[in-house]
Coordinates of C-alpha atoms in Angstrom, one line a residue:
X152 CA 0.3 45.6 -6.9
X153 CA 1.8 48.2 -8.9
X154 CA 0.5 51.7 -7.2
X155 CA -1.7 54.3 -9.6
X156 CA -0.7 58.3 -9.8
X157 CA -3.1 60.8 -8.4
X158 CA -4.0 63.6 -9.8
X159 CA -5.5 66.6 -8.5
X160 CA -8.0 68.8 -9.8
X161 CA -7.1 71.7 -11.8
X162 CA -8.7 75.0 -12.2
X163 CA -7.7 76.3 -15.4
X164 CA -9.3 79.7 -14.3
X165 CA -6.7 80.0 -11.8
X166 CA -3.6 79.1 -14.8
X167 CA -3.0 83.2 -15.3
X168 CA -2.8 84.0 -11.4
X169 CA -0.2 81.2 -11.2
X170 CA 1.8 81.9 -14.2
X171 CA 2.3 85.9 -12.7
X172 CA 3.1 84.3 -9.2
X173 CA 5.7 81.7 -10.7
X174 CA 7.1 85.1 -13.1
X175 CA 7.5 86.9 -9.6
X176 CA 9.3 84.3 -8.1
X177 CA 11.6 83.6 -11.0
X178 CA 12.1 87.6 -11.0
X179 CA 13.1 87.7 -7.0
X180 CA 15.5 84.4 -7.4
X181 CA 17.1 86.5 -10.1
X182 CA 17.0 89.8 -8.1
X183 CA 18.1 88.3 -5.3
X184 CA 20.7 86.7 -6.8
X185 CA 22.1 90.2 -8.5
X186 CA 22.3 92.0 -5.3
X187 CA 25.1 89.4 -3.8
X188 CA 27.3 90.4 -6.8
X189 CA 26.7 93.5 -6.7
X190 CA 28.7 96.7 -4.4
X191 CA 27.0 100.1 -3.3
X192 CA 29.2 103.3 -4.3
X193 CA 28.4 106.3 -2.5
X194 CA 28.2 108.6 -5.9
X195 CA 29.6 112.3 -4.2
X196 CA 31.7 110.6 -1.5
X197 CA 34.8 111.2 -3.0
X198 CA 38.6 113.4 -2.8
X199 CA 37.5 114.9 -5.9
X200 CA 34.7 117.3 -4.7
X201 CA 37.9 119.5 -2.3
X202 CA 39.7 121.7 -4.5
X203 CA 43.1 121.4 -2.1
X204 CA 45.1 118.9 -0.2
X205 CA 44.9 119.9 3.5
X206 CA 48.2 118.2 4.6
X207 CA 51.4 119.9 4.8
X208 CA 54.1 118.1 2.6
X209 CA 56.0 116.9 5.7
X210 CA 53.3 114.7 6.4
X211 CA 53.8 112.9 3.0
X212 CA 57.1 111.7 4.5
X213 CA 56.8 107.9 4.6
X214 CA 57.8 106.0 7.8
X215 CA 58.4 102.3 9.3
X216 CA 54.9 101.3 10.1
X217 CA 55.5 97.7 11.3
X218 CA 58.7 95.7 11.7
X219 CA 58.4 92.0 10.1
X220 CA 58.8 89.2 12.3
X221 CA 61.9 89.0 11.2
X222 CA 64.8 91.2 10.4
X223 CA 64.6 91.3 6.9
X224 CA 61.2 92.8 6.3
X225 CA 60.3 96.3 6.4
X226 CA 57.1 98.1 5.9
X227 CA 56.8 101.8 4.9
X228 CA 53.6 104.2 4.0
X229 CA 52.6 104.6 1.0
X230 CA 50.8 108.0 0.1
X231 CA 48.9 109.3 -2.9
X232 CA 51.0 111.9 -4.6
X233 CA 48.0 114.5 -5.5
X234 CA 47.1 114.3 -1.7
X235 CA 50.6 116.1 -0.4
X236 CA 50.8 118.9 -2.4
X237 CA 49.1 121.3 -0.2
X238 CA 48.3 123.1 -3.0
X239 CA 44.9 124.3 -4.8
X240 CA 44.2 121.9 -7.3
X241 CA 41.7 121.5 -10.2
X242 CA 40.9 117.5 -10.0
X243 CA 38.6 117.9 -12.8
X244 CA 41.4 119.3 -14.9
X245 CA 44.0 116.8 -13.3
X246 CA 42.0 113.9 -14.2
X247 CA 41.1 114.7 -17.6
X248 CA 44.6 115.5 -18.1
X249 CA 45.6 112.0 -16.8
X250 CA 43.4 109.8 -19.2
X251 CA 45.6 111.9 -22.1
X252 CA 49.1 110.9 -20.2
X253 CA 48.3 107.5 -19.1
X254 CA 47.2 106.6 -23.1
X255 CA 50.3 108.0 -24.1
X256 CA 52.1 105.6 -21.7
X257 CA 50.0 102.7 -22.5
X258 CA 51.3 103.5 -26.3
X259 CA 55.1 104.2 -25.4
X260 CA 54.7 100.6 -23.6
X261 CA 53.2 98.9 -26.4
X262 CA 55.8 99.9 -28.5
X263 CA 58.4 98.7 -26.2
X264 CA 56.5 95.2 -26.2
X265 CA 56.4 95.4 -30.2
X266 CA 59.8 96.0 -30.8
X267 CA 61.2 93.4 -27.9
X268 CA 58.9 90.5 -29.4
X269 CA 60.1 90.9 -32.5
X270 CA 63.9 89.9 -31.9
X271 CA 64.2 85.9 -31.6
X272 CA 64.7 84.4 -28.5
X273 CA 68.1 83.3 -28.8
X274 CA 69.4 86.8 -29.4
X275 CA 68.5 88.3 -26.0
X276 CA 69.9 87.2 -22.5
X277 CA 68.0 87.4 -19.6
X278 CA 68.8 91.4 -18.9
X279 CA 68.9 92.2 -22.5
X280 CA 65.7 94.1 -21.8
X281 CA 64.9 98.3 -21.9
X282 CA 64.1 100.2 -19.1
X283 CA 60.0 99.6 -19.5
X284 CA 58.7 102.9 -17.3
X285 CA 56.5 105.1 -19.2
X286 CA 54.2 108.8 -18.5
X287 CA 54.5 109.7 -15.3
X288 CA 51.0 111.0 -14.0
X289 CA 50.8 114.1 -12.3
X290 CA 48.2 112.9 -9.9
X291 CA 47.2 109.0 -9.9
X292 CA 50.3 107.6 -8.9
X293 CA 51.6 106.7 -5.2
X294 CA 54.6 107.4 -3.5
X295 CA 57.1 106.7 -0.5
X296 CA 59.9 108.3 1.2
X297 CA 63.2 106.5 1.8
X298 CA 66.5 107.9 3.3
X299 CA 69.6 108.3 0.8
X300 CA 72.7 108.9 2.1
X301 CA 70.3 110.1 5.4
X302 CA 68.3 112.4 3.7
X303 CA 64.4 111.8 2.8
X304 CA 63.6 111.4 -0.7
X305 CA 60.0 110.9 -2.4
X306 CA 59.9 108.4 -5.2
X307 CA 57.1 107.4 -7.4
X308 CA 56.3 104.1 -7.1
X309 CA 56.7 101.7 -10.5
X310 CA 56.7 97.7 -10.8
X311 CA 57.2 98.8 -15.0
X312 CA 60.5 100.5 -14.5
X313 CA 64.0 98.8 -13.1
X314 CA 66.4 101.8 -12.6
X315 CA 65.7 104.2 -9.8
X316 CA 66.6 107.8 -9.9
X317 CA 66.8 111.5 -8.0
X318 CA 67.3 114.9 -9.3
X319 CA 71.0 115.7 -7.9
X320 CA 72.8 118.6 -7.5
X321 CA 74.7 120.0 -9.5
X322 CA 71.4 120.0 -12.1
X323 CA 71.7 121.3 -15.4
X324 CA 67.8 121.4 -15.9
X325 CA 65.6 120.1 -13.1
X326 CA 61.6 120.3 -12.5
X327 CA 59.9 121.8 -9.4
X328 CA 60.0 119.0 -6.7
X329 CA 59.2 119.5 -2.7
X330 CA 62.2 119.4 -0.9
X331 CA 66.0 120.0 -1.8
X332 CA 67.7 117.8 -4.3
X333 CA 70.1 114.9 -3.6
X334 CA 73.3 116.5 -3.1
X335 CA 76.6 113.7 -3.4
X336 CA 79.0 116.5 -2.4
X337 CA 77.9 116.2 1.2
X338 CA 77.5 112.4 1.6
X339 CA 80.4 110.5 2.8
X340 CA 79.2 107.3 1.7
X341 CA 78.2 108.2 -1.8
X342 CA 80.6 106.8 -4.5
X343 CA 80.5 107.2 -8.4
X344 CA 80.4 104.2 -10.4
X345 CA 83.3 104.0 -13.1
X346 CA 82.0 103.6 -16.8
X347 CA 84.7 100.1 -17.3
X348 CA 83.3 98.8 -14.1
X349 CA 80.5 95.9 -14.4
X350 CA 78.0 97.8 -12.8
X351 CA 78.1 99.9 -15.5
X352 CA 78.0 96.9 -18.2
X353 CA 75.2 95.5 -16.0
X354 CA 73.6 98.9 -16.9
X355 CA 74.2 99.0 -20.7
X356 CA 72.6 95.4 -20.6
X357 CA 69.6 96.0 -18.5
X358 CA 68.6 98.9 -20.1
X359 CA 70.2 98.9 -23.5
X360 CA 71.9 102.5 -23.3
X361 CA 74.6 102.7 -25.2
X362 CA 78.4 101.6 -23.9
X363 CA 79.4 105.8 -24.0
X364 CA 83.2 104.9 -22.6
X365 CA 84.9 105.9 -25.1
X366 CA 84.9 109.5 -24.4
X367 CA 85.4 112.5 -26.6
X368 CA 88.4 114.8 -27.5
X369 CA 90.7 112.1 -26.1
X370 CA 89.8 112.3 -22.7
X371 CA 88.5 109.0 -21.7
X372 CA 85.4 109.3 -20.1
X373 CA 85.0 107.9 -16.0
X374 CA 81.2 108.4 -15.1
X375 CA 79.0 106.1 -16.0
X376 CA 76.3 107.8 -18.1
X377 CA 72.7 106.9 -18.3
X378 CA 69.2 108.1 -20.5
X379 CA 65.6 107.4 -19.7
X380 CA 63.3 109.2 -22.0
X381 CA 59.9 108.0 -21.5
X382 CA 56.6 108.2 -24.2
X383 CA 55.5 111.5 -23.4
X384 CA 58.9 113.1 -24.3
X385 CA 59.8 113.3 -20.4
X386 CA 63.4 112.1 -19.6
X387 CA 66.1 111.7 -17.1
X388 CA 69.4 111.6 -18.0
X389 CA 72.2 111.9 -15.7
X390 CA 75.6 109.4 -14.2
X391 CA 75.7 105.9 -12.1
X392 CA 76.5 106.0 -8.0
X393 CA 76.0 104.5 -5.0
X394 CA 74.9 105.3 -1.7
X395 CA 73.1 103.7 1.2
X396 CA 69.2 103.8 1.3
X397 CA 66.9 103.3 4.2
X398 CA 64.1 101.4 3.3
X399 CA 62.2 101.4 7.0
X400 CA 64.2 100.2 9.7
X401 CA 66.7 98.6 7.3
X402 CA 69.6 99.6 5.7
X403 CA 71.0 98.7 2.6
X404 CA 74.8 99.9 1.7
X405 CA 76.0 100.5 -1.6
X406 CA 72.6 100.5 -3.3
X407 CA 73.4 101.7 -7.0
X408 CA 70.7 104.4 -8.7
X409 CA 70.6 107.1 -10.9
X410 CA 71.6 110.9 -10.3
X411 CA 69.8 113.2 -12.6
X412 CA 71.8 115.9 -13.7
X413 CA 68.9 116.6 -16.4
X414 CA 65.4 115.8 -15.9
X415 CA 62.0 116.8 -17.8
X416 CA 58.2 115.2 -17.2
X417 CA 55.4 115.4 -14.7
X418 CA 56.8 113.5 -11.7
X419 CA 54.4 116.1 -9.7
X420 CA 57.1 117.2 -7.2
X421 CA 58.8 113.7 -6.1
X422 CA 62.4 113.7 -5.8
X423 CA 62.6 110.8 -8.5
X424 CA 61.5 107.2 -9.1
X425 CA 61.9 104.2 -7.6
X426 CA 61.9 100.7 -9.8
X427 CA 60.9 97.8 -9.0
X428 CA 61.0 95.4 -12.4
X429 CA 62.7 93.0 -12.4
X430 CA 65.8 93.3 -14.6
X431 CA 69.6 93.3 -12.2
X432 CA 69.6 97.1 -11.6
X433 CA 66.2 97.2 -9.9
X434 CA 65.6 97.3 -6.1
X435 CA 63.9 94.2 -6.1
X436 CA 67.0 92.7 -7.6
X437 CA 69.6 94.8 -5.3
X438 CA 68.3 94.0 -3.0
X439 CA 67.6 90.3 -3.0
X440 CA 69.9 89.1 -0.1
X441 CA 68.3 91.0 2.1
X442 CA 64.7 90.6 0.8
X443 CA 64.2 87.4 -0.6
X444 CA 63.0 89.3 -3.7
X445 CA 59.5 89.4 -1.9
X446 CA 58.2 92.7 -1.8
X447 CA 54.2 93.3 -1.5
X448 CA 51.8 96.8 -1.8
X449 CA 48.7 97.8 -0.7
X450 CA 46.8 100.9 -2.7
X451 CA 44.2 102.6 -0.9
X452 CA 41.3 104.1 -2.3
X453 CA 41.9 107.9 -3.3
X454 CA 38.5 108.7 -1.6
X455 CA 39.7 109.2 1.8
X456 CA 43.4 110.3 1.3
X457 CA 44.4 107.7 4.0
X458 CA 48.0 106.2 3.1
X459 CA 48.5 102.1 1.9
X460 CA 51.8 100.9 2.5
X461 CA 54.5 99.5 0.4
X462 CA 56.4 96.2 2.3
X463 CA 59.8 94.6 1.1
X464 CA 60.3 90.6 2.3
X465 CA 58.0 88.4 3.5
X466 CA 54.6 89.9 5.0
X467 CA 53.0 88.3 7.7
X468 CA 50.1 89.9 8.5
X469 CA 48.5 87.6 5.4
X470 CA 45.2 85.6 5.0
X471 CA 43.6 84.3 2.4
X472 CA 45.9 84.8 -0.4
X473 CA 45.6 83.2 -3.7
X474 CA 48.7 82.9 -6.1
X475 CA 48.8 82.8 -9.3
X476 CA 52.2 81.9 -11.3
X477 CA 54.5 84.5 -13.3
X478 CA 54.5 84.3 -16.7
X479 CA 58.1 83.7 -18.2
X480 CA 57.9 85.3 -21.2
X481 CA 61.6 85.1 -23.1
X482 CA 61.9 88.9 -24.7
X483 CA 60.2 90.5 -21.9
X484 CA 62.1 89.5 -18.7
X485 CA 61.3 92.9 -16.9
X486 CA 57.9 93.1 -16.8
X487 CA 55.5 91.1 -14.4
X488 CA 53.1 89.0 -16.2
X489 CA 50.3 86.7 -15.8
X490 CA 47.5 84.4 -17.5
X491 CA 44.5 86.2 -17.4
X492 CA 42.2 82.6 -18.1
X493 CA 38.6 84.5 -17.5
X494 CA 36.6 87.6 -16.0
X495 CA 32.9 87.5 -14.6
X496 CA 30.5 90.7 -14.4
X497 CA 28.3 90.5 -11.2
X498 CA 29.0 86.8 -11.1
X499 CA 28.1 86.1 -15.0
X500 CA 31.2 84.5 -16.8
X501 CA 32.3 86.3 -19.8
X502 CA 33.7 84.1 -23.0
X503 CA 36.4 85.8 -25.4
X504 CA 39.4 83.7 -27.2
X505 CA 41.9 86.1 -25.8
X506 CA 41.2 84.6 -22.4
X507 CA 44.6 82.5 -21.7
X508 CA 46.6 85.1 -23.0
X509 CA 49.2 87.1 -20.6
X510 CA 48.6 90.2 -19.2
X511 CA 50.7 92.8 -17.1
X512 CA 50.2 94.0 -13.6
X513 CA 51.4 97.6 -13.5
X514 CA 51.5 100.6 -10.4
X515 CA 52.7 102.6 -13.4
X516 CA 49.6 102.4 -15.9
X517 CA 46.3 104.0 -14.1
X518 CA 43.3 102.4 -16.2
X519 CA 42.8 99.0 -16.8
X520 CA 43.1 97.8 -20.7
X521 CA 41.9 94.8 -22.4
X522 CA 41.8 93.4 -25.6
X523 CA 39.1 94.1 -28.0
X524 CA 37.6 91.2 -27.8
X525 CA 37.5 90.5 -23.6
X526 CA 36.5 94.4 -23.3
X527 CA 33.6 94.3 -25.8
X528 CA 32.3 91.2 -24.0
X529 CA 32.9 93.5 -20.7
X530 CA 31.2 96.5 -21.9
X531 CA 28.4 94.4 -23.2
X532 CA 27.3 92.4 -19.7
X533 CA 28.1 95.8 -17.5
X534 CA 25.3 97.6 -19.5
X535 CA 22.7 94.6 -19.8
X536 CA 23.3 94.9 -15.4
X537 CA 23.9 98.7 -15.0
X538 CA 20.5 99.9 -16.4
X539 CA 18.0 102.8 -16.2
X540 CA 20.8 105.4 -15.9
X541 CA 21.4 108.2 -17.9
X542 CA 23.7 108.0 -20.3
X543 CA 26.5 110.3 -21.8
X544 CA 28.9 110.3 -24.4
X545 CA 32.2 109.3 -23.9
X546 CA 35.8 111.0 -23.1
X547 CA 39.2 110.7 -24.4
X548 CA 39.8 106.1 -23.5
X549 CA 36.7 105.7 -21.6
X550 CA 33.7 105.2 -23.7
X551 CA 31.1 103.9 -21.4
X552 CA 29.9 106.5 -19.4
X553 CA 26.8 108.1 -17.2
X554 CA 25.7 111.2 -15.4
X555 CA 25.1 110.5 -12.1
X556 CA 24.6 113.8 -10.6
X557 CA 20.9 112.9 -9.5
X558 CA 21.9 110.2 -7.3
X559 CA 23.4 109.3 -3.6
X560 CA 24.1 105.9 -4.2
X561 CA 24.3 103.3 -7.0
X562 CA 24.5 99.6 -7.0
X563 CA 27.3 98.9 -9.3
X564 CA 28.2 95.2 -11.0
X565 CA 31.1 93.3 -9.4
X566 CA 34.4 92.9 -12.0
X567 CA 36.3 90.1 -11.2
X568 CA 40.1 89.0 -13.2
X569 CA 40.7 85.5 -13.0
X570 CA 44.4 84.3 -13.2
X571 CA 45.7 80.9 -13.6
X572 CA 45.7 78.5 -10.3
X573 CA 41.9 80.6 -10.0
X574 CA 43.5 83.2 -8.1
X575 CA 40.7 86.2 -8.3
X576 CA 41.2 90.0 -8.4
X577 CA 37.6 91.8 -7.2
X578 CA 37.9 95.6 -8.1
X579 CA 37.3 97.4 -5.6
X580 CA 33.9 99.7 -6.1
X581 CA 35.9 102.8 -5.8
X582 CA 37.8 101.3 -9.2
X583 CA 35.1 100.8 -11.2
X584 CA 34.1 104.3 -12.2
X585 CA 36.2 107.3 -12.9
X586 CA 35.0 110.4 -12.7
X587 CA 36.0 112.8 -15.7
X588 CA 34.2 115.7 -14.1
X589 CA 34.4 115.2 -10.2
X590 CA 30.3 116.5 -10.0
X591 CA 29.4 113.3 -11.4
X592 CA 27.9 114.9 -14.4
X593 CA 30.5 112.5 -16.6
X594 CA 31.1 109.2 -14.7
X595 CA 33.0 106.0 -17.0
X596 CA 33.4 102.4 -16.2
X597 CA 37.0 102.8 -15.3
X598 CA 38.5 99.9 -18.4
X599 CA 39.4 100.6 -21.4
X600 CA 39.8 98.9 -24.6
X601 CA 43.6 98.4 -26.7
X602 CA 43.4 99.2 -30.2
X603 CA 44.4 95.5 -31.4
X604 CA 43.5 92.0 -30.2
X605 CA 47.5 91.4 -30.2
X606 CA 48.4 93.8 -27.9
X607 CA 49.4 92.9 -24.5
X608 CA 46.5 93.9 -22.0
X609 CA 47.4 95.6 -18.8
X610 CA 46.3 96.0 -15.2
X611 CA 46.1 99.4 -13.9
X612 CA 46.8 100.6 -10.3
X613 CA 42.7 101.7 -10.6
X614 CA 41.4 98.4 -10.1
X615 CA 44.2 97.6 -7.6
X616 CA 43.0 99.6 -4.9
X617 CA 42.0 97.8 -1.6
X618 CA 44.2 94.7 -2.7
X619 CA 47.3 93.2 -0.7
X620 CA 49.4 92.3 -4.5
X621 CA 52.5 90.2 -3.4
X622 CA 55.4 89.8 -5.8
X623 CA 57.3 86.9 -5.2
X624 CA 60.0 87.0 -7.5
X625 CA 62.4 84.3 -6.4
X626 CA 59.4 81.5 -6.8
X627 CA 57.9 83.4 -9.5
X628 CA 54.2 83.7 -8.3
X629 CA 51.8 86.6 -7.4
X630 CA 49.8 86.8 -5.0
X631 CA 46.2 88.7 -4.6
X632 CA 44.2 89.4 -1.5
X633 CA 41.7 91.7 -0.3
X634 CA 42.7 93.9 1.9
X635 CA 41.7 97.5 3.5
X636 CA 44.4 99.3 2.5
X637 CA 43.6 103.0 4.3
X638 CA 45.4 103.4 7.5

């Protein structure tokens, strides 16, 4: 006997009372469900309300901060440059300024991308690539101190460019930097690299100077020359040597680098740059015997001037690390890539075609840019979550932006990059917003958009604050992991 459904008795006068209670319900789910992936950002706690940096220089100098397990990793700190000036400084003007500089290296770097894609593949070997630095910023960029030839040096910090370079003496035209210059003259283990050598060919192929051996006047010419200019019209320029550099508790001997005889650009005071691409004459390459070609950084937030720290070999203070593989792209060798397959907004997934597509991960660049298409899609879900704030018109890149004077604290949307093998980025909620006037008065969503769909996007050293990023060049894989970085 088949059994008959019961049904209750309905009260249609109660249908409106029900229908509010099952809209509130709905409402909390949702609510609820926003405040998991969302992030709380304390609007004035930040570096850029003091008007000076407190430490004297000398504390800027980096040092070992843990041995590796083994002998062939080293740790040192890694410091943001603005903080170690001791100087009086304008951050409102500094970071105004830097939006201007860092889109006139995004350009320079486009550029560079533009004119290497378009030579075939067959025409360029694997270190037939340019030296790909660009603007240096006068304040959003990190640096370490390593010993050359025994003395301390402070170099910016860039995975976009391969040679690394100091202002030596004698200098022809040198900028201000803390500290006195590299001098060879009193190193006994500093050598100059001949111009017919290989290093020097290694040179003319890595970075695509020109083979100057021929000399002038008939006097053959024995130094091995060298030119960076950079987007912004700054420039090193100077002859090959090599010298042995402390990086931590290791030392490497006959380490080959750059000493500028004539240097021009906002390198805010460090004694030069150090790169870590990819291309033969880079650290990471240099030093691959002792290294592995593993070498890993950790940015911390600029909020609390505390110092991350910059590791070379294998780190193993790691958890939880996803990896993601390096894209090989033929013409451009040097720079680190990876497939960006998909980005989510406070846990909604965002669609866009250029999703699949390669992007680069850069300490160089500062703000985050995306293609048109994945940006507008960005911009679009941010605002539908970030509401009922006033807002403000928007400054130099940045075009989505608030005043958020009248408040202590905002919840902000979580941004999340997702690479291929699912490996995540979450930005940090200190690398969401920038402020363009440190009272909060003029606060942007930290991306930015590139002026064509086929340009290369890249990942700013912004949104990679509070991550562990691990470059593993000898399996070709990245990894990402959240990580304090403030010590």
């Amino acid at each position: 006997m088949s059994k008959k459904a019961t049904f209750l008795p309905f009260n249609l006068s109660l249908a409106p009372f029900l229908l509010v209670l099952l809209y509130f319900l709905l409402l909390s789910a949702v609510v609820v469900h926003g405040v998991q992936e969302k992030k709380i950002l304390s609007v004035h706690n930040n570096i850029w309300s003091l008007t000076k940096s407190n430490e004297p220089s000398s504390s800027c100098f980096s040092h070992n901060l843990a041995k590796g397990r083994e002998s062939s990793s080293t740790t040192l700190g890694m410091k943001h440059r603005g903080l170690c000036s001791g100087k009086t400084i304008d951050w409102g003007k500094k970071l105004r300024r830097a939006l201007t500089l860092d889109n006139l290296r995004v350009q320079s770097l486009q550029l560079r991308i533009k004119a290497m894609s378009s030579t075939t593949t067959d025409s360029i070997s694997e270190t037939q690539v340019p030296l790909t630095s660009g603007v240096k910023l006068e304040t959003l960029n990190y640096i370490i101190t390593v010993e050359l030839g025994g003395r301390n040096m402070t170099l910016v910090v860039d995975t976009g460019s391969d040679l690394t370079w100091v202002q030596c003496q004698p200098c022809k035209s040198c900028y201000n930097q803390q500290g006195p210059l590299y001098d060879p003259s009193v190193s006994s283990s500093y050598k100059t690299v001949l111009c017919n050598s290989s290093t020097c060919q290694d040179l003319v192929a890595a970075t695509s100077n020109p083979d100057r051996c021929g000399g002038s006047n008939g006097v053959e010419k024995t130094s091995c020359d060298y030119v960076v200019s950079y987007g912004d019209g700054s420039y090193t320029r100077g002859d090959l040597g090599s010298e042995s550099i402390q990086l931590g508790d290791i030392k490497v001997e006959n380490f080959v680098f750059g000493c500028g005889r004539s240097n021009k650009g906002l390198f805010g005071g460090a004694s030069g740059l150090t790169g870590l691409g990819r291309s033969s004459v880079s650290l990471v390459t240099q030093t691959m015997k002792t290294f592995n070609g593993v070498f890993s950084y950790c940015l911390p937030s600029l909020e609390d001037g505390a110092s991350g720290s910059l590791s070379f070999g294998d780190y193993k203070n790691l958890t939880s690390v996803s990896y993601t593989p390096l894209v090989q792209h033929p013409q451009l060798r040097s720079f680190y890539i990876l497939n960006l397959t998909g980005a989510t907004i406070g846990g909604v997934e965002l669609e866009s075609p250029s999703f699949g597509r390669g992007i680069i991960i850069d300490s160089g660049t500062v703000i985050t840019r995306l293609p048109p298409s994945i940006y507008k899609a960005v911009k679009t879900e941010f605002l539908k979550q970030f509401t009922g704030f006033p807002s403000v018109p928007g400054y130099s890149i940045l075009d989505t932006c608030f005043n958020l004077t009248s408040y202590q604290d905002v919840s902000i949307p979580t941004i999340k990059m997702i690479f291929q093998g699912d490996a995540e980025l979450e930005v940090d909620v200190t690398g969401v917003f920038y402020y363009v006037n440190p009272d909060a008065s003029l606060v942007c969503l930290a991306l930015a958009s590139l002026s064509y769909e086929n340009e290369v996007g890249i990942i700013g050293n912004y949104q990679q604050k509070n991550q562990r990023v691990v470059y593993d060049t000898k399996q070709m894989k990245l990894g990402i992991a959240g990580e304090n970085c403030s010590i």
